[in-house]
PDB file of C-alpha atoms in Angstrom:
ATOM      1  CA  MET A 169       0.995  -0.180 -25.519  1.00 40.00           C
ATOM      2  CA  PRO A 170      -1.379   1.619 -27.923  1.00 41.00           C
ATOM      3  CA  ALA A 171      -2.073   5.246 -27.059  1.00 43.00           C
ATOM      4  CA  ALA A 172      -5.736   4.434 -26.374  1.00 43.00           C
ATOM      5  CA  MET A 173      -4.806   1.899 -23.701  1.00 41.00           C
ATOM      6  CA  SER A 174      -2.736   2.906 -20.715  1.00 50.00           C
ATOM      7  CA  SER A 175      -1.570   0.588 -17.987  1.00 52.00           C
ATOM      8  CA  ASP A 176      -4.361   2.043 -15.818  1.00 54.00           C
ATOM      9  CA  THR A 177      -7.036   0.558 -18.099  1.00 52.00           C
ATOM     10  CA  VAL A 178      -5.668  -2.975 -18.244  1.00 50.00           C
ATOM     11  CA  PRO A 179      -7.979  -5.283 -16.277  1.00 49.00           C
ATOM     12  CA  SER A 180      -6.519  -6.422 -12.993  1.00 50.00           C
ATOM     13  CA  PRO A 181      -5.644 -10.103 -12.972  1.00 52.00           C
ATOM     14  CA  THR A 182      -5.902 -11.863  -9.624  1.00 52.00           C
ATOM     15  CA  GLY A 183      -4.057 -14.753  -8.112  1.00 53.00           C
ATOM     16  CA  SER A 184      -1.154 -16.646  -9.570  1.00 54.00           C
ATOM     17  CA  SER A 185      -0.721 -20.054 -11.122  1.00 58.00           C
ATOM     18  CA  ALA A 186      -0.245 -21.394  -7.584  1.00 64.00           C
ATOM     19  CA  GLY A 187      -3.378 -19.619  -6.335  1.00 73.00           C
ATOM     20  CA  PRO A 188      -3.737 -16.512  -4.186  1.00 80.00           C
ATOM     21  CA  LEU A 189      -1.262 -15.634  -1.454  1.00 84.00           C
ATOM     22  CA  LEU A 190      -2.754 -16.806   1.834  1.00 85.00           C
ATOM     23  CA  GLY A 191      -1.942 -15.802   5.386  1.00 83.00           C
ATOM     24  CA  LEU A 192      -1.603 -18.212   8.298  1.00 86.00           C
ATOM     25  CA  ASP A 193      -5.353 -17.900   8.913  1.00 89.00           C
ATOM     26  CA  GLY A 194      -6.101 -19.201   5.401  1.00 87.00           C
ATOM     27  CA  GLU A 195      -7.452 -15.816   4.310  1.00 88.00           C
ATOM     28  CA  PRO A 196      -5.877 -13.732   1.523  1.00 90.00           C
ATOM     29  CA  LEU A 197      -2.620 -12.184   2.721  1.00 91.00           C
ATOM     30  CA  ARG A 198      -3.001  -8.565   3.874  1.00 93.00           C
ATOM     31  CA  ILE A 199      -0.127  -6.243   2.978  1.00 94.00           C
ATOM     32  CA  GLY A 200       0.361  -2.812   4.546  1.00 93.00           C
ATOM     33  CA  VAL A 201       1.994  -0.164   2.360  1.00 94.00           C
ATOM     34  CA  LEU A 202       3.724   2.576   4.334  1.00 91.00           C
ATOM     35  CA  THR A 203       6.062   5.419   3.408  1.00 89.00           C
ATOM     36  CA  SER A 204       8.211   6.886   6.166  1.00 83.00           C
ATOM     37  CA  GLY A 205      10.419   9.925   6.561  1.00 76.00           C
ATOM     38  CA  GLY A 206      10.591  12.653   3.937  1.00 75.00           C
ATOM     39  CA  ASP A 207       9.274  12.522   0.389  1.00 74.00           C
ATOM     40  CA  ALA A 208      11.529  11.142  -2.323  1.00 78.00           C
ATOM     41  CA  GLN A 209      11.216  10.727  -6.065  1.00 83.00           C
ATOM     42  CA  GLY A 210       9.511   7.542  -7.126  1.00 87.00           C
ATOM     43  CA  MET A 211       7.467   6.952  -3.969  1.00 90.00           C
ATOM     44  CA  ASN A 212       4.152   6.910  -5.845  1.00 92.00           C
ATOM     45  CA  ALA A 213       5.603   4.559  -8.453  1.00 93.00           C
ATOM     46  CA  ALA A 214       6.760   2.221  -5.682  1.00 93.00           C
ATOM     47  CA  VAL A 215       3.366   2.344  -3.931  1.00 94.00           C
ATOM     48  CA  ARG A 216       1.614   1.642  -7.237  1.00 95.00           C
ATOM     49  CA  ALA A 217       3.914  -1.294  -8.017  1.00 96.00           C
ATOM     50  CA  VAL A 218       3.395  -2.873  -4.588  1.00 95.00           C
ATOM     51  CA  VAL A 219      -0.395  -2.429  -4.720  1.00 96.00           C
ATOM     52  CA  ARG A 220      -0.833  -3.804  -8.220  1.00 96.00           C
ATOM     53  CA  THR A 221       1.548  -6.710  -7.663  1.00 95.00           C
ATOM     54  CA  ALA A 222      -0.258  -7.608  -4.434  1.00 95.00           C
ATOM     55  CA  ILE A 223      -3.622  -7.565  -6.213  1.00 94.00           C
ATOM     56  CA  ARG A 224      -2.267  -9.669  -9.097  1.00 93.00           C
ATOM     57  CA  LEU A 225      -1.109 -12.254  -6.579  1.00 93.00           C
ATOM     58  CA  GLY A 226      -4.433 -12.332  -4.755  1.00 93.00           C
ATOM     59  CA  ALA A 227      -3.331 -10.380  -1.671  1.00 95.00           C
ATOM     60  CA  ARG A 228      -5.206  -7.440  -0.110  1.00 95.00           C
ATOM     61  CA  PRO A 229      -3.155  -4.225   0.024  1.00 96.00           C
ATOM     62  CA  TYR A 230      -3.820  -1.542   2.643  1.00 96.00           C
ATOM     63  CA  ALA A 231      -2.462   2.004   2.835  1.00 94.00           C
ATOM     64  CA  VAL A 232      -1.007   3.008   6.174  1.00 92.00           C
ATOM     65  CA  MET A 233      -1.714   6.723   5.899  1.00 90.00           C
ATOM     66  CA  GLU A 234       0.888   9.229   7.112  1.00 86.00           C
ATOM     67  CA  GLY A 235       3.649   6.715   7.753  1.00 84.00           C
ATOM     68  CA  TRP A 236       4.319   5.366  11.233  1.00 84.00           C
ATOM     69  CA  ALA A 237       1.895   7.911  12.720  1.00 84.00           C
ATOM     70  CA  GLY A 238      -0.921   6.125  10.842  1.00 83.00           C
ATOM     71  CA  ALA A 239       0.315   2.728  12.001  1.00 84.00           C
ATOM     72  CA  VAL A 240       0.306   3.851  15.638  1.00 83.00           C
ATOM     73  CA  SER A 241      -3.143   5.482  15.429  1.00 83.00           C
ATOM     74  CA  GLY A 242      -4.724   2.653  13.361  1.00 83.00           C
ATOM     75  CA  GLY A 243      -8.457   3.044  12.624  1.00 85.00           C
ATOM     76  CA  ASP A 244      -9.000   5.465   9.736  1.00 87.00           C
ATOM     77  CA  GLY A 245      -5.222   5.624   9.305  1.00 87.00           C
ATOM     78  CA  ILE A 246      -5.368   2.238   7.569  1.00 92.00           C
ATOM     79  CA  ARG A 247      -7.409   2.017   4.362  1.00 94.00           C
ATOM     80  CA  PRO A 248      -7.903  -0.710   1.749  1.00 96.00           C
ATOM     81  CA  LEU A 249      -6.404  -0.038  -1.679  1.00 95.00           C
ATOM     82  CA  GLU A 250      -7.839  -1.160  -5.011  1.00 94.00           C
ATOM     83  CA  TRP A 251      -6.382  -1.325  -8.517  1.00 95.00           C
ATOM     84  CA  ASP A 252      -7.898   2.059  -9.381  1.00 92.00           C
ATOM     85  CA  SER A 253      -6.709   3.635  -6.105  1.00 91.00           C
ATOM     86  CA  VAL A 254      -3.261   3.949  -7.641  1.00 93.00           C
ATOM     87  CA  GLY A 255      -4.285   4.869 -11.189  1.00 91.00           C
ATOM     88  CA  SER A 256      -2.834   8.126 -12.517  1.00 90.00           C
ATOM     89  CA  VAL A 257      -0.417   8.564  -9.590  1.00 89.00           C
ATOM     90  CA  LEU A 258       2.867   8.388 -11.459  1.00 89.00           C
ATOM     91  CA  GLN A 259       2.869  12.062 -12.404  1.00 85.00           C
ATOM     92  CA  ARG A 260       1.927  13.287  -8.908  1.00 86.00           C
ATOM     93  CA  GLY A 261       4.577  14.573  -6.549  1.00 82.00           C
ATOM     94  CA  GLY A 262       5.083  13.509  -2.961  1.00 82.00           C
ATOM     95  CA  THR A 263       3.353  10.352  -1.853  1.00 85.00           C
ATOM     96  CA  ILE A 264      -0.365   9.678  -2.240  1.00 86.00           C
ATOM     97  CA  ILE A 265      -0.554   7.915   1.122  1.00 87.00           C
ATOM     98  CA  GLY A 266       1.326  10.606   3.027  1.00 83.00           C
ATOM     99  CA  THR A 267       4.431  10.278   5.123  1.00 80.00           C
ATOM    100  CA  ALA A 268       5.298  11.381   8.629  1.00 77.00           C
ATOM    101  CA  ARG A 269       7.858  10.705  11.274  1.00 73.00           C
ATOM    102  CA  SER A 270       6.415   9.502  14.566  1.00 76.00           C
ATOM    103  CA  ALA A 271       7.911  10.228  17.972  1.00 78.00           C
ATOM    104  CA  GLU A 272       5.437   7.716  19.436  1.00 78.00           C
ATOM    105  CA  PHE A 273       6.832   4.930  17.260  1.00 79.00           C
ATOM    106  CA  ARG A 274      10.292   5.429  18.759  1.00 77.00           C
ATOM    107  CA  GLU A 275       8.968   4.147  22.089  1.00 82.00           C
ATOM    108  CA  ARG A 276       8.064   0.509  22.777  1.00 86.00           C
ATOM    109  CA  ALA A 277       4.399   1.386  23.513  1.00 85.00           C
ATOM    110  CA  GLY A 278       4.084   3.049  20.092  1.00 79.00           C
ATOM    111  CA  GLN A 279       5.656   0.050  18.366  1.00 82.00           C
ATOM    112  CA  LEU A 280       3.219  -2.301  20.101  1.00 86.00           C
ATOM    113  CA  ALA A 281       0.293  -0.057  19.079  1.00 82.00           C
ATOM    114  CA  ALA A 282       1.464  -0.160  15.443  1.00 80.00           C
ATOM    115  CA  ALA A 283       1.791  -3.963  15.538  1.00 79.00           C
ATOM    116  CA  ARG A 284      -1.822  -4.605  16.583  1.00 76.00           C
TER     117      ARG A 284
END
């Protein structure tokens, strides 16, 4: 790619030749992106790849902030992600959406809360 054009400036294509990914309700598929446990190398690259692939295929990606703790709490712990949300993240350490272990998620009630 020319130096003046990075992968962050390429316009985001949407859908696929078969059309957008649809859920059972006929709406665009919603995909939650979650990182769990401790930080590891490549987490931001993986998050970026999932988000941009989802967008290319017409799905709607969401960040589940702070791992399973964010899934259990819901609300502000789940945020929509856009193409630019993951721009310039490859050189950042850790994970841009946070990660946390969750004692609540180990119990059935916590798992049911995360599934809602």
